[in-house]
Amino acid sequence: MLVSLNWLKQYVDIDGIAAEELAEKITRSGIEVDAVIDRSKGMTNVVVGHVVSKEKHPDADKLNVCQVEVGEGDIRQIICGAPNVAAGQKVIVALPGARLPGGVKIKKAKMRGQESNGMICSLQELGVEGRVVPKKYAEGIYVLPEDTVPGSDALELIGLRDTVLELGLTPNRSDALSMLGVAYEVAAILSKEVKLPEIAYNTISEKAEDYIKVRVEAKENPLYAAKVVKNVKIAESPLWLQQYLMAAGVRPHNNVVDITNYILMEYGQPLHAFDYDALKTNEILVRLASEGETIVTLDDQERTLKAHNLVITNGQEPVAIAGVMGGANSEVTTDTTTVVIEAAYFDGFSVRRTSKELGLRSDSSARFEKGVDPNRVLIAGERAAQLLAELAGGEVLEGTVAVDDLDKSPARVVVSPDFINNRLGMKISLEEMLSILNRLQFDVEAANGLLIIDAPTRRQDIKIEEDIVEEIARLYGYDEIPMTLPEGNEQIGGLTPYQEKRRIARNVMEGAGLLQAVTYSLTSDELAQKFTLKAEDTTRLLMPMSEERSTLRQSLLPHLVEAASYNIARKADSVALYEIGSVFLGKTEEELPFEEEHLALIVSGKWVDHAWQGEKLSVDFFIAKGIIESLFEKLGLTDRVSFEKASVDGLHPGQTAAILLDGEKVGLIGGLHPTERKRYDLKETFVAELNLNAVLAAQVEELVYVSVPRFPAITRDIALELDRSKPAGEIIEIIRNAGTKLLKEVKVFDVYEGDKMEAGKKSVAFSLTYFDPERTLTDEEVVSAHNKVLKALTEAGAELR
Amino acid sequence: MEQQLKQLEQEALAKLQAASNLKELNDVRVAYLGKKGPITDLLKGMGKLSPEERPKMGALVNTVRENVTAQLEEKVAVLEEQAIYEQLEKESIDLTLPGRKVRQGNRHPLTRVIEEIEDLFVSMGYEIAEGPEVEKDYYNFEALNLPKGHPARDMQDTFYITEETLLRTHTSPVQARTMELKKGEPIRIICPGKVFRRDNDDATHSHQFMQIEGLVIGENIRMSDLKGTLDALAKKMFGDDREIRLRPSFFPFTEPSVEMDISCFKCGGNGCNVCKHTGWIEILGAGMVHPNVLEMAGYDSKKVSGFAFGIGAERIAMLKYGVDDIRHFYTNDSRFLSQFHRTER
């Protein structure tokens, strides 16, 4: 909502208050002023000129040489290129030395050899937005009324010596979608009175009801009133009206349309003007559209209607879409003489739905949607009749033809001052409360310790006690509220075990050198199921904004791979990222997907790079695996985790494993498939992803101290020749199972494949540690235990080297 | 014999001085003081001396021996010191070369902000509640006093999945779910999480972002409690000398509703480009829980009251760290992420 202060002054006294100060007061008490716009924009030396003569420029087809009187007897030659300039016009002239918006400075100049002492201006050149400039002047200079005086201040005349407040209105304050609504608000803030427009006009003896009948067949339209005005002369509106409309961001058209728009802005009540003769039937019937019915709207678009759309008809065909837009068939044109003014109350929900469906948002629909003031509908119709008489020479017929079932009673709220003070944590006196409510022009009575309040119907947002709390608080001042902390806390607060462990998981990842990434949950259909062990049904948006963000992910990895690629493309020689986030799998009984929190990581490029020491190491599978193992170790789950060869779309078939916790699959780890590496322009890249919900839910035993060993451990090494494909993990399993309880640890300390081995074979060396916490082991005991291991290995077909 | 002894002593001392390393010195020791050395020989020959001469001579031999030994030990010490010195010299390194750094990662700046806020509220007795990112229309809107067709639904353009399910547009549905779960009991929670709006991504908009919601419900929860709590939050996040102010606003799930500004941390309130020359920076929205919201979740709005607030993590991070483009948070450029490593204050 754009509020011209010149206009606002018509309703409330704001003299003596600077615009900035007023804006601050309005903002602090409830309506945010987004901008304070000085319409003069620092312009100077802009005056009214009288074009005395116009001749073609001798050397330029599109230019005219004009003699312009810019003050009594002060005639100057000005070159003008506007197509609509003509002798006899009163125009706006920027004199040499003038400053215009956008840093334009006017100087004396020669244009193709002809002297030019200023510039004849369009409104756009004076900083008026092109979309509000009357169409007639949109492509050229603006022409002023004939009776304007050359040399006088043109800015004053066209209303640019004005300041406009741009209000950022929240949906509850639709009352401020009108100049009067803003006036009430400002009056409450400044403790002033509101001056309402005086409505008085003469009527002729003919009766409106003899011209038109109104019928309503839809509950969405509880009030429909029609007034009829004859002998209207369609013309341009007076300058003051045009100025106000332009300041409010509305383009002037002609006096009839402008009057309806003016009242829309003044009262917040949308009106519509029909050409009476074009209606043809002397009847208005409001009803729901029949499915598929069509209407050509004012913007010359054919609209197909649905059965729930409310339409105004002439009893036969639609002539307007209620509250949204008029029909072309009944439009006011330059030939119109008799006008029917519609002042109606349309149901907000219905208008909202219709305007949304048709993609037609207008100043009118915006107001109906939020609910107009029931008590202003008929007044607005009267105001229109008055202005049509005053400004368009119309003759108003007697009476209003109306169907009126609208409840216009105010909302009653009963609240105790204690409730208000308790809710605020304050001690505001009853007198102060009454004073505030009076300033707001709420009808209030204090009785039996209660405030009985009838809120004016323009304030549709006032319904309950809490609304009164807010009114009191905002006008009393939020700065006055003290600062306290909630009392009586019985809760200790803290993180859940899951939340604590998740933070620990972050620490482990970061301690391992990974940066935390956050990527988007929405991805493409194609990527949604990539890098998963098992694809589930996907969740897709009803109306995605792009295919790229259309479906919820089932793995964090596709976006992490993209992030790695992004970094490598920007010359990073190493990327190490992790992310914790939700994935979306299948569907629950509640129609929502299962949301699982995952942890994923990616390492790519160099891992170790100690340049001057000559140490460089690229990432490999075991770096990724080591990080995952560190996490399991931190969580006390090492002994419950195993890795099992697996196949995952997008990962290297020979370097991919499923991660199992207590035998259940909880994640995957692997190298990026060479074709994927090529696609994303990545070198060695390894990834892992875990179902964090499952991993962090695993319960571990309480931590209990184990005594530090007092007796020495004894180690024995074994080297085995194995098939290249034989996993070392299986051998460790055999050793563990065969070793007695004396065997405490099995470690791989060497893996060799190469020249010295037979093709298809490898050598793996293990170090076994035997230990008894209670005593020093004897040689015989160790040999006996170790022999059991060797026997088991031989039985399993392993070849000792 | 005495003569002989003196000469030996001179000889030994001379060789001892001449020795340039521990090995040579050891040779000298073996040669003169060893079992087969001349001094030992002299001692062996003492038997031939007369009983009167014997003690005199014995003392003399011992003196010589002690003298040589003492000087030898002195020389050993010198040489040992020299050897250590040489070793140190040889082992000295260029200390200005860079160290072998341990690779370290760090939190995402948004997580950093969220954890900081979580910790503050946990210290004030709050719990952390979380909820699903895909929500029912009911929890996202209806339970929050936003029935179907409510004009305020325009304020948050929504990614719908079906008529009844959607990507949550704020973390407030976690409030609604928690209230339902707590069945009338007092509540103090903070709810961080991802939220989604139908916005084209640009420098100031992101279709996905993070919010932190706070909710307190109990008997006699007042607006002054909200103000005090928000003041603590502002001071924690932006410094102890921050002031806050509340401005009236509108949210369908709170009444009264406010927006909170903090005094500009850059200019201290005098006006600068960070605060757009107003001295104040808008930080968050808050309010007293709307009675309809309480009633819908089964709370008696006549008996209990509550406050709620919602913060955008990106907004806080952008202000706090001076980040100029919201997309940085989701591009995951290592050069951006790794900047949020060190401690502050």
CSV table of C-alpha atoms in Angstrom, one decimal, chain B residues 16 60 69 135 143 166 204 209 249 264 282 284 294 299-300 303 310 325-326 335:
chain,number,residue,atom,x,y,z
B,16,LEU,CA,96.4,-36.8,27.1
B,60,LEU,CA,104.1,-40.8,45.0
B,69,THR,CA,93.2,-39.9,36.1
B,135,GLU,CA,4.9,-32.9,6.9
B,143,ALA,CA,-2.8,-27.0,13.7
B,166,LEU,CA,4.1,-31.1,1.8
B,204,THR,CA,18.9,-13.6,-0.7
B,209,PHE,CA,17.0,-23.1,4.4
B,249,SER,CA,3.9,-8.0,13.4
B,264,CYS,CA,23.4,-2.9,14.9
B,282,GLU,CA,15.7,-7.4,11.9
B,284,LEU,CA,13.5,-12.9,14.0
B,294,LEU,CA,-3.1,-24.2,22.2
B,299,TYR,CA,-4.1,-27.2,26.1
B,300,ASP,CA,-6.5,-25.1,28.0
B,303,LYS,CA,-5.0,-21.9,32.1
B,310,GLY,CA,11.5,-18.6,14.9
B,325,ASP,CA,25.1,-14.6,-0.7
B,326,ILE,CA,22.9,-17.3,0.8
B,335,ARG,CA,37.3,-22.4,0.5
